[in-house]
C-alpha positions as MATLAB code, in Angstrom:
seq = 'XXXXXXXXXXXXXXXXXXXXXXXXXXXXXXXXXXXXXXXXXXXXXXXXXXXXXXXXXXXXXXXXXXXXXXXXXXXXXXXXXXXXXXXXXXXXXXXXXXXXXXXXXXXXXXXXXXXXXXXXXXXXXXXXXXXXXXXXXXXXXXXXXXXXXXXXXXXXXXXXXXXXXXXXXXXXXXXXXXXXXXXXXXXXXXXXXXXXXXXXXXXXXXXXXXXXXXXXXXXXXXXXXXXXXXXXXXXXXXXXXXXXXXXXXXXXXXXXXXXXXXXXXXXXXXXXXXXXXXXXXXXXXXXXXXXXXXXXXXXXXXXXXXXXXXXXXXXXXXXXXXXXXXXXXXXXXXXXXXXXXXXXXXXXXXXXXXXXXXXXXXXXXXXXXXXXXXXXXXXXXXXXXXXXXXXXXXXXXXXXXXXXXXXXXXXXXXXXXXXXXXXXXXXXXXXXXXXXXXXXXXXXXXXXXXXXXXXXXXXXXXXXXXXXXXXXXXXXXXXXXXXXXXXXXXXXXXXXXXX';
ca = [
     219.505   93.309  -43.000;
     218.776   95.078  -39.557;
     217.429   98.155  -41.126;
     214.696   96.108  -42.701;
     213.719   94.072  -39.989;
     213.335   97.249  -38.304;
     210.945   98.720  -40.441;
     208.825   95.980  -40.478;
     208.836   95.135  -36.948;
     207.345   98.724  -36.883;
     205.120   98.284  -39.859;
     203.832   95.484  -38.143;
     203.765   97.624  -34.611;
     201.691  100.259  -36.175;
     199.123   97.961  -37.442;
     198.172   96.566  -34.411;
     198.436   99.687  -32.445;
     196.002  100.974  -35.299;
     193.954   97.673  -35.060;
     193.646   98.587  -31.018;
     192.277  102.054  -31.627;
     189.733  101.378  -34.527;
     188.485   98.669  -31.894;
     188.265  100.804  -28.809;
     186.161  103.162  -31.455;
     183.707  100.355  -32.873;
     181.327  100.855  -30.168;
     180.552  105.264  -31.073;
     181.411  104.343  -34.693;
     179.521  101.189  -35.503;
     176.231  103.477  -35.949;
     177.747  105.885  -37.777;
     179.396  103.735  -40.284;
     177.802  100.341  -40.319;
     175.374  101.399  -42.902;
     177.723  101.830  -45.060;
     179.607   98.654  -44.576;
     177.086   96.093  -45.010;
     176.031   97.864  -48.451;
     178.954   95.938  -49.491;
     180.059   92.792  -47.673;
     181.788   91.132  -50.977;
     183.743   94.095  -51.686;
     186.549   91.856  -52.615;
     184.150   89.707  -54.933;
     184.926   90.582  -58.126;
     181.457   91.806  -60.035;
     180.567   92.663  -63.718;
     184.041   93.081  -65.240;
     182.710   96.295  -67.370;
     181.121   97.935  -63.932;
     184.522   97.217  -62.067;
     186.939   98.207  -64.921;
     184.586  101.468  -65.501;
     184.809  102.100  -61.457;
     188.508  101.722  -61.937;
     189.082  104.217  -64.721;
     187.037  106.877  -62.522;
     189.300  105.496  -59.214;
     192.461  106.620  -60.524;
     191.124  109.392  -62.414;
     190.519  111.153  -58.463;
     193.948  109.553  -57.726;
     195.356  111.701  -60.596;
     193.698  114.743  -59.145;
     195.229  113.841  -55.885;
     198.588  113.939  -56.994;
     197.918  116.923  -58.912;
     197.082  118.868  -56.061;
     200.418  117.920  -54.471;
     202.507  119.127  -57.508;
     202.566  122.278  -57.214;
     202.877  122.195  -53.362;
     206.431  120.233  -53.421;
     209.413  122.407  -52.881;
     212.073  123.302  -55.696;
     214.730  121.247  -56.751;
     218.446  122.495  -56.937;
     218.030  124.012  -60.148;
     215.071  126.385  -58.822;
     212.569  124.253  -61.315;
     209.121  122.448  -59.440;
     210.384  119.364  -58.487;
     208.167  116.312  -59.695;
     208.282  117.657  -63.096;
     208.039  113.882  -64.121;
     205.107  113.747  -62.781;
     203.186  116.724  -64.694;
     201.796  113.552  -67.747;
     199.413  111.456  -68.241;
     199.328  109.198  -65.550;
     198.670  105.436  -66.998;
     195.498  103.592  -66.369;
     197.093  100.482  -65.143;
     194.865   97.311  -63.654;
     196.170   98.100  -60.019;
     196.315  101.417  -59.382;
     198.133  100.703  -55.699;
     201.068   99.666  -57.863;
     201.110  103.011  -59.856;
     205.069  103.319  -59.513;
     205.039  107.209  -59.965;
     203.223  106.559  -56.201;
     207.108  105.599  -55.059;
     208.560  108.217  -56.639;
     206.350  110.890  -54.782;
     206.960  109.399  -51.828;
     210.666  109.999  -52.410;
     209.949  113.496  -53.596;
     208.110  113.995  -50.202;
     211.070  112.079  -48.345;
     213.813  114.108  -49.991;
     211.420  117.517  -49.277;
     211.985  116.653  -45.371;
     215.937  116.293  -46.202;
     215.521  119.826  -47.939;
     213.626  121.534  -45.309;
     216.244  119.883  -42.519;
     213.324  118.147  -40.675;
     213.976  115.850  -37.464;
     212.920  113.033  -40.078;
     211.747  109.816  -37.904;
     210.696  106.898  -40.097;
     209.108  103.412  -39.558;
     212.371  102.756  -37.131;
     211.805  105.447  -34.502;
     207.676  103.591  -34.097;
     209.657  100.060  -32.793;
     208.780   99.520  -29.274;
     206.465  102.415  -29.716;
     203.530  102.829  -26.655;
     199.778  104.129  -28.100;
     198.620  106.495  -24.735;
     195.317  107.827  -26.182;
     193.363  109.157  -29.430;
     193.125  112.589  -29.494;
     190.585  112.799  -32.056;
     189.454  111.247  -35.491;
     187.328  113.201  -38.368;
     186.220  112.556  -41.385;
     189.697  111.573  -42.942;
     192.314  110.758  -40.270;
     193.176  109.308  -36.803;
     195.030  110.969  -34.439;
     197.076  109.128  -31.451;
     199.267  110.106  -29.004;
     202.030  107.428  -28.837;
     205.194  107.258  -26.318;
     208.458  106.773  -28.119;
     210.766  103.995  -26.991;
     212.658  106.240  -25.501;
     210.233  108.122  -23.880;
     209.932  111.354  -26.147;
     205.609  111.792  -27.093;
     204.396  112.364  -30.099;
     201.175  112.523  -32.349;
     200.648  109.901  -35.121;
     197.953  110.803  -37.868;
     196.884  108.108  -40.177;
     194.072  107.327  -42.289;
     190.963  106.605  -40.185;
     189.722  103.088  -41.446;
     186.399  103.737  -40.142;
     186.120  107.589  -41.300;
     183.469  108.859  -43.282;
     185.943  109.526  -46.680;
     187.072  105.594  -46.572;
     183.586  104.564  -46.196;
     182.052  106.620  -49.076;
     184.732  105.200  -51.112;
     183.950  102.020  -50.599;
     180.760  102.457  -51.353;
     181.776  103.924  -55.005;
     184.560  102.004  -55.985;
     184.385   98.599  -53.658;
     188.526   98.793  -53.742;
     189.706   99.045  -49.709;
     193.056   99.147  -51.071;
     192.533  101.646  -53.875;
     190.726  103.935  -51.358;
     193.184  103.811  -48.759;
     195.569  105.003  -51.267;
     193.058  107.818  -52.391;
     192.233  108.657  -48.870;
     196.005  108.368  -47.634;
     196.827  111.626  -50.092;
     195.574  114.127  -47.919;
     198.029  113.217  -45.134;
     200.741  113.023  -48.146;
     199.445  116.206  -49.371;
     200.114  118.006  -45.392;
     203.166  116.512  -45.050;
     204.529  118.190  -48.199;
     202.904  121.354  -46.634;
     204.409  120.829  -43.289;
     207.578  120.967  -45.345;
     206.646  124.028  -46.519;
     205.066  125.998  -43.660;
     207.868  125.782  -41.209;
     207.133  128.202  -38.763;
     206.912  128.862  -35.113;
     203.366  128.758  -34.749;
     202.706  125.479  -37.123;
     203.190  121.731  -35.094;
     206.422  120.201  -36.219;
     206.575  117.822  -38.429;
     209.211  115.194  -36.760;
     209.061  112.939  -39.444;
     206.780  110.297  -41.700;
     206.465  106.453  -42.030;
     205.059  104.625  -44.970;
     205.553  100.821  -44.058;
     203.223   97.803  -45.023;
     203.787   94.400  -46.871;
     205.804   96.496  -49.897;
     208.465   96.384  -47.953;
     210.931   98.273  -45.601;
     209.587  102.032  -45.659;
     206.431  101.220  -48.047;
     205.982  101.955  -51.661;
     205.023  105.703  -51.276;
     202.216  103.407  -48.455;
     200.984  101.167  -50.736;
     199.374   98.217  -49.254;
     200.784   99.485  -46.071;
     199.717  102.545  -44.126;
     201.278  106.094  -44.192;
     201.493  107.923  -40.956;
     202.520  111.351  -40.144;
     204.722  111.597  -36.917;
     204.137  115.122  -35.252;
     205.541  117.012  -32.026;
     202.433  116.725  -29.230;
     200.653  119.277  -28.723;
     197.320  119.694  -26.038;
     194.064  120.362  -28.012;
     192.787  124.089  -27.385;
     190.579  124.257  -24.638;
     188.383  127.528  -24.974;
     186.252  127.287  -22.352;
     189.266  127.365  -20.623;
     190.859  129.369  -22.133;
     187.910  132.223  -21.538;
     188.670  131.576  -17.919;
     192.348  132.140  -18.124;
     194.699  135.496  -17.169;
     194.773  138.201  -19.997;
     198.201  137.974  -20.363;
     197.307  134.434  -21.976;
     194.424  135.033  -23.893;
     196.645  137.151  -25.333;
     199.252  135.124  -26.234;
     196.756  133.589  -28.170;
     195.588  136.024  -30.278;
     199.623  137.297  -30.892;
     200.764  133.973  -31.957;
     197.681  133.488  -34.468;
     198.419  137.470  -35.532;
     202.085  136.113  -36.126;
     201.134  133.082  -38.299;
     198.450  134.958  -40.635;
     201.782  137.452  -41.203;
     203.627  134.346  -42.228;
     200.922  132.594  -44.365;
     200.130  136.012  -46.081;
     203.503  135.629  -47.644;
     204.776  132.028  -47.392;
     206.739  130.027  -49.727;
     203.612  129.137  -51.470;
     202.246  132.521  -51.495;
     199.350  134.057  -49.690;
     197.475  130.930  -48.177;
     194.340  130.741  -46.514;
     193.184  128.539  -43.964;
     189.171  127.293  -45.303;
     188.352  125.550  -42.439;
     189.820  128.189  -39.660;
     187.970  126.443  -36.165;
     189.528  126.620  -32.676;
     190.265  122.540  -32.876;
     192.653  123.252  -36.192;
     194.933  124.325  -33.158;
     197.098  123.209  -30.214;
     199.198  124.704  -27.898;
     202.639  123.506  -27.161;
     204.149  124.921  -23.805;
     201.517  127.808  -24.043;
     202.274  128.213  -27.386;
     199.827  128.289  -30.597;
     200.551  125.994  -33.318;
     198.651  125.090  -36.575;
     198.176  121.641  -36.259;
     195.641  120.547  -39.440;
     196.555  122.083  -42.364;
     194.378  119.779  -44.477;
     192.414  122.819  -45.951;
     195.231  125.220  -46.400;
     194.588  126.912  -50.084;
     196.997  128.994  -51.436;
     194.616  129.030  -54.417;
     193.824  132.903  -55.148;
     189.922  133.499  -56.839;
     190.284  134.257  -60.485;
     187.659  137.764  -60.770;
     186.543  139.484  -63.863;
     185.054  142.159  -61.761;
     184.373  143.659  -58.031;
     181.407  142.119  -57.563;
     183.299  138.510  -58.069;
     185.372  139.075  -54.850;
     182.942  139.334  -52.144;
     184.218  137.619  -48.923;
     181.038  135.833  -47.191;
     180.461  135.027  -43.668;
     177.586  134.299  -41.682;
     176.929  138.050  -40.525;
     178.692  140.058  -42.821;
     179.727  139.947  -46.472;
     183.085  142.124  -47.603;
     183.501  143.309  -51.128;
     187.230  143.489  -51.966;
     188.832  144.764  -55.356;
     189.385  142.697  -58.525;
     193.306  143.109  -59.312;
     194.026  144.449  -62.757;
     195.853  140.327  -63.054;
     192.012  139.549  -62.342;
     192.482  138.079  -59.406;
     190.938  138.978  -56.287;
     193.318  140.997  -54.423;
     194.639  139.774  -50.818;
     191.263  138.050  -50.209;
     193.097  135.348  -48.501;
     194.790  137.147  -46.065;
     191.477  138.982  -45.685;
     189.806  135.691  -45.219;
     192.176  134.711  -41.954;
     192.097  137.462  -40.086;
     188.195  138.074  -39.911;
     187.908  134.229  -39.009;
     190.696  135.378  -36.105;
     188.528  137.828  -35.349;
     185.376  136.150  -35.260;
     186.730  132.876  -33.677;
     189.515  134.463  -31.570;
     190.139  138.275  -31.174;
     186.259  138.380  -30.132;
     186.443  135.857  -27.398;
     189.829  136.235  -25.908;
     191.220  139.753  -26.740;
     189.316  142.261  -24.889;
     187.628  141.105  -21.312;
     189.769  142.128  -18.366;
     192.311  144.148  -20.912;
     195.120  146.007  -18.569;
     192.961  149.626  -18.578;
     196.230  151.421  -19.729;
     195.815  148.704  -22.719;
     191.769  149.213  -23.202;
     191.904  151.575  -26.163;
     194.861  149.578  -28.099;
     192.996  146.713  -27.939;
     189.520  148.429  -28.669;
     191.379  149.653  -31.820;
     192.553  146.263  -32.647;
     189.062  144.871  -32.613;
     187.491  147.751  -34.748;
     190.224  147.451  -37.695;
     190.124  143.023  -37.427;
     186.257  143.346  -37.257;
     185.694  145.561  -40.291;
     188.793  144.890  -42.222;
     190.567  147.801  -42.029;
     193.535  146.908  -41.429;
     195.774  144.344  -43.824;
     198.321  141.774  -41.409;
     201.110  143.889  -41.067;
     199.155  146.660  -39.464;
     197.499  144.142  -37.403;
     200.864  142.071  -36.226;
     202.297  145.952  -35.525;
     199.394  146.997  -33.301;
     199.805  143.312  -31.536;
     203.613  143.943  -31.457;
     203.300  147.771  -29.825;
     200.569  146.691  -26.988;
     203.468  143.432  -26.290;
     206.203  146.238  -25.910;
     204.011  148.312  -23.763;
     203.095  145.503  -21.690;
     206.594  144.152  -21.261;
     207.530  147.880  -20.212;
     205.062  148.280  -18.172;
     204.847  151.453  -20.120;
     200.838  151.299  -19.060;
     201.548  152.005  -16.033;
     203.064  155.106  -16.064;
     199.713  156.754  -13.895;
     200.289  154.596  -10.699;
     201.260  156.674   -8.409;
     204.697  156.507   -6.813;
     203.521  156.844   -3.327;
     201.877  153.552   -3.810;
     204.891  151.434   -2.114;
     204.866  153.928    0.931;
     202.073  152.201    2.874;
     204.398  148.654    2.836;
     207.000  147.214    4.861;
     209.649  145.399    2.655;
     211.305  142.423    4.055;
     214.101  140.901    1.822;
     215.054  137.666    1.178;
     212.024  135.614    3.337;
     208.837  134.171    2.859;
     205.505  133.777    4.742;
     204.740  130.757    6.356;
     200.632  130.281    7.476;
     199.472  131.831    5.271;
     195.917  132.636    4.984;
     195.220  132.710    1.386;
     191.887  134.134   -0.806;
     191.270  133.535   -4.035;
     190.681  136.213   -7.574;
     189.709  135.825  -10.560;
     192.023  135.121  -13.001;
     194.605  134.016  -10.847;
     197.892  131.803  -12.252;
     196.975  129.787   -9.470;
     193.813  127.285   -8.381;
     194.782  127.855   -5.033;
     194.992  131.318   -3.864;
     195.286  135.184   -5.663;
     198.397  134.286   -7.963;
     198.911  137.801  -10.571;
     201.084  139.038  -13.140;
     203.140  142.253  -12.335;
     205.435  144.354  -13.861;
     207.050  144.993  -10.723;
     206.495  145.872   -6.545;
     204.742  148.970   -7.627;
     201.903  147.700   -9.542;
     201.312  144.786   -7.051;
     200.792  147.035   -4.675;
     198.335  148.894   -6.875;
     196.270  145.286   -7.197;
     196.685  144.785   -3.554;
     194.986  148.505   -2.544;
     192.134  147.329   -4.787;
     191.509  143.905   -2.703;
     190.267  144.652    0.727;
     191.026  140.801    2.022;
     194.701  142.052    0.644;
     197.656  142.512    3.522;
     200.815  141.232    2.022;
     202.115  140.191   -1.512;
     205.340  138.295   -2.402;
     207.610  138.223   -5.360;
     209.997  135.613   -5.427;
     211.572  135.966   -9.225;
     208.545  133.973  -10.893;
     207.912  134.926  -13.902;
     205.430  134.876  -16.871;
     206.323  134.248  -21.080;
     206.750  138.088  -20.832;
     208.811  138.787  -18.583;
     206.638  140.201  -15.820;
     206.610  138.865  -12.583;
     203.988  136.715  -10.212;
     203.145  138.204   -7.485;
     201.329  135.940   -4.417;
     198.353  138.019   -2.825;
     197.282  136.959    0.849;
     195.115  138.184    3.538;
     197.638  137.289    6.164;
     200.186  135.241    7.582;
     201.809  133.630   11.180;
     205.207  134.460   10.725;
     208.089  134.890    8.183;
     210.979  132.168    7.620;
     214.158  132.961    5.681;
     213.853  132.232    1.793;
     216.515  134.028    0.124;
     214.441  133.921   -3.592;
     211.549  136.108   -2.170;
     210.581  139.405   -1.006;
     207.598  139.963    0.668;
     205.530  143.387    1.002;
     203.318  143.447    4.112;
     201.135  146.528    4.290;
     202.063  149.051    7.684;
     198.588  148.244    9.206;
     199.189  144.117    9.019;
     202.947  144.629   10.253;
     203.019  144.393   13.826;
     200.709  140.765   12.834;
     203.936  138.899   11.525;
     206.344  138.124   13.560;
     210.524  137.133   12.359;
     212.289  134.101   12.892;
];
């Protein structure tokens, strides 16, 4: 059978490549979790038969919360019910709880959820001949590689981080390493299911999931074997360089984080919050924003009995929100995201080196984020409106028309020795590249740069739209290039010279 061979030719694969990592990591790790380890090196020994069977019961008693948290999470079935009704019992106290077959049966639930949600689903097959680049990071619970396809395509693996701090406490308690990779392995069930759910611009792509190990081709539900989550790659955020970026990207930023909380606030699963909202939940994916770690998503909502029960808590300010007449705390999740977008994000990124025909938008932005007054949808439409007006260059509309007067406009060449200088932000490491609306406004910039004596456009532009101009001081001569333009100022002219 090819298809089985397959899977566990990458079953196999992914243990080694997994092997590989957890040894290049031994040397940081060793202090951090050796401790632990040698508090039990006969883990596999079996001990007092009461102390281990009592250890057990309490094992799959958090492996029944586990699942439980999934339930509800999984998306309907054809008949509009909660799929994984089946699963809503008692679940049985057997001696092995890795052999629990309601395991398998979530793990279909979860496969058939990718089917549903018409997911790119890779499986153990698309990891054969797979090539591990780097780790990207590892936490408490999971590993996270960057691996090279056999066909060339990159992707991000997560899996269950053998030497994290969850598997190690679990040994400790329970001295069951396949028990607790089981136990630990349900959070990365728990975000694929809400990977299924979540689909949405700004949240990573879920390509697909692989659950092979000895069970078999494809796992049982990763049994014994090791469950992976295979992602689209993304690059970590960077926000120190991100502070050091154009405007026009910092504020991409903060628009495709305003456009997620809109989604979240009303998502499949209802209004979720994100309870551990930190820069490095994120990555960006061709200067895009994208929810990659949705391991603390909640779409929970806090049960109140009175005002004073929904008071939103942060380390500089405390909310107080109202206590629904269904006694629940009303939109304190969505309330939740956006002030940790504005303390994390807005704050940071939103209003240094604002367009000055933009300054009191954004200024209002940050006043209604940073006090809360203003739910998502007035937020996303005062994100939207300063987008439209700086896509239109609408902002602009106090330049002064005379501005293009003092240039000479050469069509269709470009300027060869060139003497470049450098600004701050620039597009470019090398010289003064800008963002523009149009000829106009770059000639605005260049009045207000006295090493400034030409600019070029030559049909570059930015994910708005607007254009990039090229600012230099000066230049020997011009050379046909039928993409450009270039805007010398009358002064500089008689400095150039045609071809």
């Amino acid at each position: 059978m090819p298809g089985m061979g397959s899977s566990l030719r990458a079953a196999a694969l992914l243990a080694f490549v997994v092997l590989s990592i957890l040894v290049s990591l031994l040397i940081s790790s060793v202090q951090q979790f050796g401790a632990r380890v040698t508090h039990f090196p006969n883990a596999s020994v079996p001990g007092d038969a009461e102390e281990l069977a009592a250890l057990r019961g309490v094992l799959i008693s958090q492996l029944r919360q586990r699942r439980g948290e999934i339930l509800p999470l999984l998306s309907p079935d054809e008949d509009g019910g909660p799929t994984g009704q089946w699963l809503s019992g008692e679940f049985p106290l057997q001696q092995d709880a890795a052999l629990d077959p309601l395991d398998q049966r979530l793990w279909t639930e979860i496969t058939l959820g990718s089917r549903r949600a018409h997911l790119d689903d890779m499986d153990c097959a698309s990891l054969v001949d797979m090539q591990a680049l780097e780790v990207l990071g590892s936490g408490y619970t999971k590993l996270v590689v960057k691996v090279q396809l056999a066909g060339g395509q990159p992707v991000a693996l997560k899996l269950v981080n053998e030497q994290g701090i969850d598997m190690g406490r679990c040994l400790e308690d329970f001295r069951d390493p396949r028990g607790c990779r089981e136990l630990v392995s349900y959070k990365l069930k728990k975000e694929i299911v809400l990977l299924q759910r979540l689909k949405h611009p700004n949240v990573i792509q879920l390509k697909g999931h692989c659950a092979g190990g000895a069970g078999g081709p494809g796992g049982r539900g990763g049994e014994g074997g090791r469950v992976t989550v295979i992602l689209e790659q993304g690059d970590p955020l960077q926000m120190i360089q991100l502070l050091q970026s154009p405007w026009e990207d910092r504020f991409r930023v903060c628009l495709d984080l305003a456009r997620l909380l809109h989604f979240l606030s009303r998502s499949p699963l209802g209004s979720v919050a994100l309870l551990d909202f930190q820069p490095r939940q994120f990555v960006t994916v061709s200067g895009s924003l994208k929810l990659t770690d949705l391991d603390d998503a909640s779409a929970a909502q806090t049960a109140c009995v009175a005002d004073a029960d929904c008071t939103l808590r942060f380390p500089h300010r405390n909310f107080s929100l109202p206590c629904s007449a269904r006694g629940v705390c009303e939109g304190l999740n969505e309330k939740r995201n956006i002030y940790n977008a504005y303390r994390y994000f807005f704050t940071y990124l939103l209003p240094h080196q604002a367009p000055a025909g933009l300054t009191h938008l954004v200024d209002h932005i940050m006043n209604s984020t940073g006090e809360l007054k203003a739910d998502i949808n007035e937020t996303l439409q005062a994100f939207e409106h300063v987008l439209l007006l700086y896509q239109s260059g609408l902002h602009l509309d106090n330049l002064p028309p005379s501005l293009l007067r003092d240039y000479t406009l050469t069509r269709g060449m470009a300027t060869w020795g060139d003497v470049d200088y450098r600004c701050w932000p620039s597009h470019s490491q090398q010289g003064c590249v800008l963002s523009v609306h149009g000829a106009q406004e770059a000639a605005h910039i260049c009045n207000s740069h006295s090493q400034c004596g030409s600019f070029t456009l030559n049909g570059r532009k930015t994910w708005t739209g607007r254009f990039l101009a090229s600012f230099r001081s000066s230049f020997a001569r011009l050379a046909p290039d039928g993409t450009s333009d270039v805007y010398v100022k009358k002064s500089k002219a008689l400095e150039a010279s045609t071809v």
